[in-house]
Amino acid sequence: MSTPEIRLLSCDFDCPDPAEMARFYGEALGLPVLYRSDDFVLLGREGAPGLGFVRQAGYRPPAWPDPSHGKQAHLELGVDDLDTAQERMLALGAVLPSFQPRPDVWRVLLDPVGHPFCLATHGT
């Protein structure tokens, strides 16, 4: 089996209002909107990793520097084949949680110390 290509798609931030976060960072960094829905906005340039903003119900901001409610971001990694990429990441030490919101489009995995990240076929 060949090693799958895995690409960084975006770093995604939990927030209460994705449109407002996208406005702030888009203006600050001069980045256009690549994708927009009610619950997700992606900023960036075609062919380059972007910044995503994900609506979270009941959002509570980080309590920096208090570690009791840490940072809220995750990596979105682009893949051509979810099953092959998932197998590769599990072999490297990732863990597959039982809850998968959209396993046909993306897979949520946990790195070896528990940080979530996603494998996704969108944006590839």
Short mmCIF file of C-alpha atoms in Angstrom, two decimals:
data_model
loop_
_atom_site.label_atom_id
_atom_site.label_comp_id
_atom_site.label_asym_id
_atom_site.label_seq_id
_atom_site.Cartn_x
_atom_site.Cartn_y
_atom_site.Cartn_z
CA MET A 1 0.00 0.00 0.00
CA SER A 2 1.34 3.45 -0.87
CA THR A 3 1.52 6.24 1.68
CA PRO A 4 -1.46 8.61 1.26
CA GLU A 5 -0.86 12.30 0.63
CA ILE A 6 -2.14 14.35 3.56
CA ARG A 7 -2.36 18.14 3.24
CA LEU A 8 -3.16 20.88 5.74
CA LEU A 9 -6.50 22.39 4.70
CA SER A 10 -7.15 24.75 7.59
CA CYS A 11 -6.88 25.48 11.24
CA ASP A 12 -10.43 25.78 12.57
CA PHE A 13 -11.58 27.83 15.55
CA ASP A 14 -14.69 27.21 17.62
CA CYS A 15 -16.77 30.37 18.08
CA PRO A 16 -20.32 31.63 18.62
CA ASP A 17 -20.56 33.54 15.30
CA PRO A 18 -18.45 32.32 12.33
CA ALA A 19 -19.39 35.30 10.15
CA GLU A 20 -18.15 37.80 12.74
CA MET A 21 -14.90 35.90 13.28
CA ALA A 22 -14.37 35.72 9.51
CA ARG A 23 -15.00 39.46 9.19
CA PHE A 24 -12.42 40.20 11.90
CA TYR A 25 -9.67 37.90 10.61
CA GLY A 26 -10.48 38.53 6.95
CA GLU A 27 -10.00 42.26 7.38
CA ALA A 28 -6.96 41.86 9.63
CA LEU A 29 -5.17 39.44 7.26
CA GLY A 30 -6.61 40.49 3.92
CA LEU A 31 -8.07 37.03 3.29
CA PRO A 32 -11.20 36.45 1.21
CA VAL A 33 -14.01 34.04 2.08
CA LEU A 34 -13.61 30.73 0.24
CA TYR A 35 -16.68 29.03 1.70
CA ARG A 36 -19.61 30.18 3.83
CA SER A 37 -22.54 28.45 5.53
CA ASP A 38 -24.54 29.33 8.65
CA ASP A 39 -22.21 27.22 10.81
CA PHE A 40 -18.83 27.47 9.08
CA VAL A 41 -16.77 30.09 7.24
CA LEU A 42 -13.41 29.40 5.59
CA LEU A 43 -10.95 32.20 4.77
CA GLY A 44 -7.93 31.77 2.54
CA ARG A 45 -6.56 31.65 -0.95
CA GLU A 46 -7.10 28.82 -3.42
CA GLY A 47 -4.44 26.14 -3.07
CA ALA A 48 -3.22 27.31 0.36
CA PRO A 49 -4.26 26.38 3.92
CA GLY A 50 -6.92 28.63 5.40
CA LEU A 51 -8.58 29.69 8.63
CA GLY A 52 -11.95 28.19 9.46
CA PHE A 53 -14.54 29.32 12.01
CA VAL A 54 -17.02 26.77 13.37
CA ARG A 55 -20.23 27.68 15.23
CA GLN A 56 -20.43 25.95 18.61
CA ALA A 57 -23.64 26.05 20.63
CA GLY A 58 -22.97 27.16 24.19
CA TYR A 59 -19.53 28.45 23.25
CA ARG A 60 -17.34 29.44 26.19
CA PRO A 61 -14.17 31.39 25.38
CA PRO A 62 -10.78 30.13 26.51
CA ALA A 63 -9.71 31.30 29.96
CA TRP A 64 -6.15 32.23 29.02
CA PRO A 65 -3.85 31.52 30.76
CA ASP A 66 -6.04 29.36 33.04
CA PRO A 67 -5.70 25.77 31.77
CA SER A 68 -9.13 24.74 33.14
CA HIS A 69 -10.78 25.78 29.86
CA GLY A 70 -8.09 25.59 27.21
CA LYS A 71 -7.73 26.75 23.63
CA GLN A 72 -10.29 25.67 21.03
CA ALA A 73 -8.84 24.97 17.60
CA HIS A 74 -8.17 21.93 15.45
CA LEU A 75 -6.31 21.04 12.28
CA GLU A 76 -8.22 20.09 9.16
CA LEU A 77 -6.13 17.78 6.95
CA GLY A 78 -7.07 17.20 3.32
CA VAL A 79 -6.96 13.66 1.94
CA ASP A 80 -8.03 11.93 -1.26
CA ASP A 81 -9.11 8.70 0.46
CA LEU A 82 -10.59 8.81 3.97
CA ASP A 83 -10.15 5.12 4.73
CA THR A 84 -6.50 4.95 3.66
CA ALA A 85 -5.59 8.20 5.43
CA GLN A 86 -7.43 7.12 8.59
CA GLU A 87 -5.55 3.81 8.58
CA ARG A 88 -2.24 5.67 8.21
CA MET A 89 -2.98 8.09 11.07
CA LEU A 90 -4.12 5.26 13.37
CA ALA A 91 -0.87 3.42 12.62
CA LEU A 92 1.03 6.56 13.66
CA GLY A 93 -0.75 6.64 17.03
CA ALA A 94 -4.03 8.50 16.46
CA VAL A 95 -7.23 7.30 18.13
CA LEU A 96 -10.65 7.06 16.46
CA PRO A 97 -13.43 8.32 18.77
CA SER A 98 -16.78 6.54 18.50
CA PHE A 99 -18.76 9.69 17.56
CA GLN A 100 -18.31 10.65 13.90
CA PRO A 101 -20.69 13.43 12.75
CA ARG A 102 -20.15 13.02 8.95
CA PRO A 103 -17.91 9.97 8.32
CA ASP A 104 -18.67 10.08 4.59
CA VAL A 105 -17.10 13.58 4.30
CA TRP A 106 -14.66 13.83 7.21
CA ARG A 107 -13.31 11.78 10.08
CA VAL A 108 -12.50 13.12 13.52
CA LEU A 109 -9.44 11.55 15.13
CA LEU A 110 -7.49 12.33 18.28
CA ASP A 111 -3.74 12.80 18.30
CA PRO A 112 -1.69 10.75 20.79
CA VAL A 113 -2.40 13.23 23.62
CA GLY A 114 -6.09 13.78 22.82
CA HIS A 115 -6.22 16.87 20.55
CA PRO A 116 -8.93 16.43 17.90
CA PHE A 117 -8.12 16.83 14.22
CA CYS A 118 -10.07 16.04 11.06
CA LEU A 119 -9.34 14.19 7.85
CA ALA A 120 -11.48 15.67 5.09
CA THR A 121 -12.13 15.12 1.41
CA HIS A 122 -13.61 18.61 0.86
CA GLY A 123 -11.12 21.19 -0.31
CA THR A 124 -8.88 18.59 -1.97
#
